[in-house]
Coordinates of C-alpha atoms in Angstrom, one line a residue:
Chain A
X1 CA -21.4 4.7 -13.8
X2 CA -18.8 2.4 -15.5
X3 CA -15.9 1.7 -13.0
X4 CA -14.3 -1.1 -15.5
X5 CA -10.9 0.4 -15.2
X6 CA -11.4 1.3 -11.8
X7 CA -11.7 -2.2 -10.8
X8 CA -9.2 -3.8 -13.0
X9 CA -6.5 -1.6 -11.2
X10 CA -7.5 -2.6 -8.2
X11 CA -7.7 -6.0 -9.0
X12 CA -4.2 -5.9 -10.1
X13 CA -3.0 -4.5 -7.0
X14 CA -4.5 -7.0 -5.3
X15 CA -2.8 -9.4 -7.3
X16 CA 0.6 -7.9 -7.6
X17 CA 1.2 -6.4 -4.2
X18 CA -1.5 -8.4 -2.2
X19 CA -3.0 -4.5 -0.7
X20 CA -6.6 -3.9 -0.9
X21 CA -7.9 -0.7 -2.5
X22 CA -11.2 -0.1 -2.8
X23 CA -13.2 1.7 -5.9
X24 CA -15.2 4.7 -3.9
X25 CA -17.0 6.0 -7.3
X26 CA -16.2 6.6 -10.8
X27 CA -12.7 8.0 -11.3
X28 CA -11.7 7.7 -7.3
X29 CA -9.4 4.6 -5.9
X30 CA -9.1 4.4 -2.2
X31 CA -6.0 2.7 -0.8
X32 CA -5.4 2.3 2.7
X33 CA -2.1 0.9 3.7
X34 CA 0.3 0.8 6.3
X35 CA 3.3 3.2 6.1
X36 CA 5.8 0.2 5.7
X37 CA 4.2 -0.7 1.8
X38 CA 4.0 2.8 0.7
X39 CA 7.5 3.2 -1.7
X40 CA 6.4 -0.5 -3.3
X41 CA 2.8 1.2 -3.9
X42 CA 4.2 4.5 -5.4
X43 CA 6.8 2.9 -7.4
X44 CA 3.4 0.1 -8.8
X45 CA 0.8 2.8 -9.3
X46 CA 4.0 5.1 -11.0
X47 CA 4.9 2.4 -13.3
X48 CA 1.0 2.2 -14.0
X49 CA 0.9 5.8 -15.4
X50 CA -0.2 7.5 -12.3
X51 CA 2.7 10.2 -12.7
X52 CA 1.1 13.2 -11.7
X53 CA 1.0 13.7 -7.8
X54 CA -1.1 16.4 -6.8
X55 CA -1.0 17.1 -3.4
X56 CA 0.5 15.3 0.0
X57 CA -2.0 16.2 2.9
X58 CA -1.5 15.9 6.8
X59 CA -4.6 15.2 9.1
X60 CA -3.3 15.5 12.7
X61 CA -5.9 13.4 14.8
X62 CA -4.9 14.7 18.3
X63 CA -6.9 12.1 20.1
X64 CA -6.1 9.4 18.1
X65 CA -2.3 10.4 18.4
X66 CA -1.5 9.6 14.8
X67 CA -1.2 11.8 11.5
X68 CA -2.7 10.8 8.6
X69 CA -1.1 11.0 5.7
X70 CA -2.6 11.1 1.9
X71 CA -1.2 11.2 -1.3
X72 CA -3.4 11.9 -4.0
X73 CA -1.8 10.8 -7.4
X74 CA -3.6 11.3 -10.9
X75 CA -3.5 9.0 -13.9
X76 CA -3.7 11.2 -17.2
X77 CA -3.7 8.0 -19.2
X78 CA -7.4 7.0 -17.5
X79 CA -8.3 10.0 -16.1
X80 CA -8.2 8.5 -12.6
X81 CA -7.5 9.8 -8.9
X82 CA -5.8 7.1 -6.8
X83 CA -5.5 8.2 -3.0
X84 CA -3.2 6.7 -0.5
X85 CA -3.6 6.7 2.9
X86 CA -1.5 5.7 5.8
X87 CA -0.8 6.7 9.5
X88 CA 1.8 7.5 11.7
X89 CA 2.6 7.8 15.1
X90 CA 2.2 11.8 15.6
X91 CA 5.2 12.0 18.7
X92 CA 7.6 9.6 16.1
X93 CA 6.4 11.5 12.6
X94 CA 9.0 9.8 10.3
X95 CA 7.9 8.2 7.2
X96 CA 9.6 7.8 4.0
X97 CA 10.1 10.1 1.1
X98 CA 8.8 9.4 -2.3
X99 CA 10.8 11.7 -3.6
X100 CA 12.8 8.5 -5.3
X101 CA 9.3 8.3 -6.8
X102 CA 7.8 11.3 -7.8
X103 CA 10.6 13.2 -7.8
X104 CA 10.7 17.2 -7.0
X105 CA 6.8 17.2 -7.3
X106 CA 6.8 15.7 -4.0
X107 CA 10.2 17.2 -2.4
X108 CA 7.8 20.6 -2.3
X109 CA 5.1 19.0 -0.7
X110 CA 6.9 17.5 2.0
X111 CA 8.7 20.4 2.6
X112 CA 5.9 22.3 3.1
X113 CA 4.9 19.2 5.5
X114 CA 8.0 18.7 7.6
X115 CA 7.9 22.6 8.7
X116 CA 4.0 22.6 9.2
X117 CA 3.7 19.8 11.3
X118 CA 7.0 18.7 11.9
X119 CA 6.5 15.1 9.5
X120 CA 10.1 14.1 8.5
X121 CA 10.4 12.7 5.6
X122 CA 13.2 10.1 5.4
X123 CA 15.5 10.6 2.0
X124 CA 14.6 13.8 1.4
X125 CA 17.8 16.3 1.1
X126 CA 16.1 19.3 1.1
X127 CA 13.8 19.6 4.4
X128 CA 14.9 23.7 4.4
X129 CA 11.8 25.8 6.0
X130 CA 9.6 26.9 3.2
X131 CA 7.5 29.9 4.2
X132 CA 8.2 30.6 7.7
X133 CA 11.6 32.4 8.3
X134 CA 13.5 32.7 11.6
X135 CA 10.8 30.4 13.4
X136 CA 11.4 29.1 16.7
X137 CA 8.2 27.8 17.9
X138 CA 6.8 24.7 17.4
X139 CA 5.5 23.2 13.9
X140 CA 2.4 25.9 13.8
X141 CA -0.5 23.7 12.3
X142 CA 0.3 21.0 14.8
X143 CA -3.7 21.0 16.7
X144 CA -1.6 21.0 20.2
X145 CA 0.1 24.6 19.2
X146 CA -1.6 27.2 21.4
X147 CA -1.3 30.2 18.4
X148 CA -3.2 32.9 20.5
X149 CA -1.3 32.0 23.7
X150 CA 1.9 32.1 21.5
X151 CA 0.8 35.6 19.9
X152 CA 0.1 36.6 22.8
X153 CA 3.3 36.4 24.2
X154 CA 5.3 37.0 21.3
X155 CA 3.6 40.1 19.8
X156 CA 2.3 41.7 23.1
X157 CA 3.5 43.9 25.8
X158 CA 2.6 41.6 28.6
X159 CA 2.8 45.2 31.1
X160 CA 0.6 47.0 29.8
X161 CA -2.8 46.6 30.9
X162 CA -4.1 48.0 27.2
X163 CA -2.7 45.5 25.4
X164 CA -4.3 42.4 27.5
X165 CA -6.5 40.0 25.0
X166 CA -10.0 40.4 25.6
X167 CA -11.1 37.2 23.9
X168 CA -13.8 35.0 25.4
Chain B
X1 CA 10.0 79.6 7.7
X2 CA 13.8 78.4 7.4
X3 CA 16.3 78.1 4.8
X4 CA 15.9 74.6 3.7
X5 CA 12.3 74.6 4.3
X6 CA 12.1 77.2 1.4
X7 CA 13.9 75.1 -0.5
X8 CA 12.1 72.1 0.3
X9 CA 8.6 74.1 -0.5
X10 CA 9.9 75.0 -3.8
X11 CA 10.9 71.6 -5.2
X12 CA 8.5 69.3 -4.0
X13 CA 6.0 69.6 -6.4
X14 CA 4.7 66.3 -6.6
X15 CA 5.1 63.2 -4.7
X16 CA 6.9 60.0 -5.9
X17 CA 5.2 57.1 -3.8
X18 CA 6.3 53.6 -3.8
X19 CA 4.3 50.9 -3.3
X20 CA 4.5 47.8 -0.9
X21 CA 1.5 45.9 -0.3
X22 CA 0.6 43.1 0.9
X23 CA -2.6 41.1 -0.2
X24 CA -6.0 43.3 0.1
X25 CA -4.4 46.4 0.7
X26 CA -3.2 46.3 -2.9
X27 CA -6.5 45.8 -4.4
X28 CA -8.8 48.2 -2.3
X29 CA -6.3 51.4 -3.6
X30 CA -6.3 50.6 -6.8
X31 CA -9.3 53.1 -7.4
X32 CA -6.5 55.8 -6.5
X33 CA -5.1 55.1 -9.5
X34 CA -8.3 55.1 -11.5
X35 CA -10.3 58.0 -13.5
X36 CA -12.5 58.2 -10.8
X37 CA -9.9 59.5 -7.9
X38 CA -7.2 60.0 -10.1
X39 CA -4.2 60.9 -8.1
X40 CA -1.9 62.3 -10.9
X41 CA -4.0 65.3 -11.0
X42 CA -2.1 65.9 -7.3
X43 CA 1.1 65.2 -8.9
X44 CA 1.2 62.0 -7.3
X45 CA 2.8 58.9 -9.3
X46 CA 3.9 55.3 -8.6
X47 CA 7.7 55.0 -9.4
X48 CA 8.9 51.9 -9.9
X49 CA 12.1 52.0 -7.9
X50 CA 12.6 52.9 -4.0
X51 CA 15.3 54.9 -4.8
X52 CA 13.4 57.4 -7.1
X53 CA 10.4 57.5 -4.4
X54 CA 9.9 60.2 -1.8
X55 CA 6.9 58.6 -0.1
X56 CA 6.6 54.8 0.6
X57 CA 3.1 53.3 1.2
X58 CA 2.3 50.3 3.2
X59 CA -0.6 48.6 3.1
X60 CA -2.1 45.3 3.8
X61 CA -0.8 43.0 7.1
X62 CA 3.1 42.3 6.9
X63 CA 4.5 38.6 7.4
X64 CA 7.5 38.4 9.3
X65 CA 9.2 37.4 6.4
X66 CA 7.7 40.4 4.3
X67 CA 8.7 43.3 7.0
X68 CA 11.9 42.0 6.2
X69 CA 11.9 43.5 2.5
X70 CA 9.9 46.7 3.6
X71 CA 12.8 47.2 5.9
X72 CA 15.3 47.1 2.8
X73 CA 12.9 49.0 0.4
X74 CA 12.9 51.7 3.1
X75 CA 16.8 51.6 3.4
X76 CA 17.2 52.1 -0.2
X77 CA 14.8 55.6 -0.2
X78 CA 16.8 58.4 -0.1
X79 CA 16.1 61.3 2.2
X80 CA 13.8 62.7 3.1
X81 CA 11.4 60.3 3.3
X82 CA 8.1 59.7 4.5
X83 CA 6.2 56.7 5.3
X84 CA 2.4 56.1 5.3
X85 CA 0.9 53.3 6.9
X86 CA -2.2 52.0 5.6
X87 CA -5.3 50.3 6.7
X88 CA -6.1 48.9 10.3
X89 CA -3.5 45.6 10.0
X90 CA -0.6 48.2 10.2
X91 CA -1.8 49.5 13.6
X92 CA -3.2 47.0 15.2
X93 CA -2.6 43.7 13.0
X94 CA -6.1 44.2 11.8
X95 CA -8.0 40.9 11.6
X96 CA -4.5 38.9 12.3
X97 CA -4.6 40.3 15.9
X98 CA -4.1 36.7 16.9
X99 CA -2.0 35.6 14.1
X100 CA 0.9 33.7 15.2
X101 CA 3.1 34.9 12.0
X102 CA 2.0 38.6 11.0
X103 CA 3.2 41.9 12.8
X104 CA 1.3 43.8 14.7
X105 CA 2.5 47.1 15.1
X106 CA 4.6 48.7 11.7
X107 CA 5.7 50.7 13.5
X108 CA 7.8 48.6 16.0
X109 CA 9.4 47.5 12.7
X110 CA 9.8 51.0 10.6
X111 CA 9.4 54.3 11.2
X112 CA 6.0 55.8 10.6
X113 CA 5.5 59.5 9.7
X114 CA 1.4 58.9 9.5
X115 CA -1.2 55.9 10.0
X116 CA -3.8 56.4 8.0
X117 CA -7.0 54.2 9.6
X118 CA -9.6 52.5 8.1
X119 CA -10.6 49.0 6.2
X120 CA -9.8 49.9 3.6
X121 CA -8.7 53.8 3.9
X122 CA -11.3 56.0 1.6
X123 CA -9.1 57.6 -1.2
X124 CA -9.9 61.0 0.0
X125 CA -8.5 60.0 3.2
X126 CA -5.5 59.1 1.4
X127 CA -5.4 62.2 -0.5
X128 CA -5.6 64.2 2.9
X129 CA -3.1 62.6 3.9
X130 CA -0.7 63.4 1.3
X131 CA -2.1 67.6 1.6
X132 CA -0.4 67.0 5.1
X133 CA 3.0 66.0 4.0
X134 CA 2.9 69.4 2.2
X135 CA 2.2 70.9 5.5
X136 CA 5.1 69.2 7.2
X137 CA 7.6 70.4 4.6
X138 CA 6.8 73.8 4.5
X139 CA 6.3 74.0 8.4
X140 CA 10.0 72.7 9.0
X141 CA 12.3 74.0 10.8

């Protein structure tokens, strides 16, 4: 397979920003970089026609105690998916917003983000909860949120003897 | 047999239903609606407004945030009215048992006049149903 414009991108990275990325196969960049460099990426890879970001993802590595965070950003120009990855401390979750960058296509995404797992996303206005309503628990999709124990108690009569959870 | 049940047996002809469902419930009674079941033969159609229905169906788990507009659809039938519950998530939660953001129990939330079990309920089931409602009016008091 011809990576030629794979690996003049990420030559030019190199050479502009001085952050390795890595060419994984045809059409797919890898960039790992600390959460410090990640508005002078965007605003690069942005300015290099990648202006279409599809999706902002959350890993939450429990053991490790970080969350991982990846942006996947698509070039229609050359056809080419760049993702960014970076980490962050998972008790401090603050990182910033690229919404300076990408605009409302990423203020939905890390909406979604800062009420799933509790992420805060610094410069974005509009952190409102988007699917849950009236929640008081904690950020549900965090690994450490004990759902069943939480169901349990929220949605059933702890009296009766009936209604006691059965589940090995 | 009283006054108003008289009355009641004489104009209810045909039931009005109104719809609320949530994900699968809405697709597995669709075949109600089909040639094969047909439930206009029973006089039974879908209206397209709460205030013209006379039965409202629910069907499918309820979010916490979609028990919220049943509870206004049902505010806005006029009475009498009857609700039907659906399917195994509105008695029990269904496979969401353990789901940290769907109800459990409808009718905790609304007041049911008939659960109608099963995964999905069989159409004749359905149709049984409805025969009863029939029953109700014309045994009232």
């Amino acid at each position: 397979m011809e990576v030629v414009v794979e690996e003049r991108i990420v030559k030019d990275i190199k050479a502009n920003l001085n952050i390795a990325g890595e060419v994984k196969r045809s059409r797919r960049i890898l960039i790992t970089l600390e959460k410090e460099d990640l508005l002078k990426v965007s605003e690069w890879i942005k300015g290099r026609g990648f202006e279409h970001l599809s999706a902002i993802s959350v890993v939450d590595w429990l053991e490790a105690g970080i969350y991982e965070i990846t942006y996947h950003v698509w070039s229609q120009e050359d056809k080419i998916l760049i993702t960014l990855k970076t980490s962050i401390n998972r008790q401090k979750a603050v990182i910033d917003s690229v919404i300076s960058v990408w605009d409302r296509s990423a203020g939905i995404h890390e909406r979604e983000l800062h009420e799933l797992f509790g992420v805060n996303f610094e410069g974005n206005p509009d952190l409102v909860p988007l699917f849950l309503e009236d929640w008081e628990g904690p950020p549900p999709f965090r690994k450490d949120f004990n759902w069943r124990e939480y169901t349990g108690e929220k949605y059933y009569d702890q009296e009766n003897e009936r209604e006691h959870v059965y589940y090995e | 047999m009283s006054e108003k049940s008289k009355k009641l047996g004489k104009i209810i002809k045909a039931i009005w239903i109104f719809n609320w469902f949530n994900s699968c419930g809405f697709a597995e009674l669709v075949p109600l609606v089909g040639s094969r079941w047909d439930m206009e033969r029973f006089g039974m159609i879908v209206v397209g407004n709460p205030r013209h229905a006379d039965v409202l169906f629910i069907a499918g788990y309820q979010t916490l945030k979609s028990i919220k507009r049943a509870r206004l659809v049902y505010e806005q039938m006029a009475e009498p009215r009857v609700v039907l519950a659906l399917g195994c998530c509105t008695i029990t939660g269904g496979m969401y048992w353990d789901s940290y953001n769907t109800i459990k129990k409808l009718s905790d939330y609304i007041p049911v006049n008939m659960y109608i079990p099963g995964c999905p309920p069989r159409p004749e089931a359905v149709f049984e149903a409805c025969g009863k409602i029939f029953q109700h009016v014309k045994e009232m008091d």
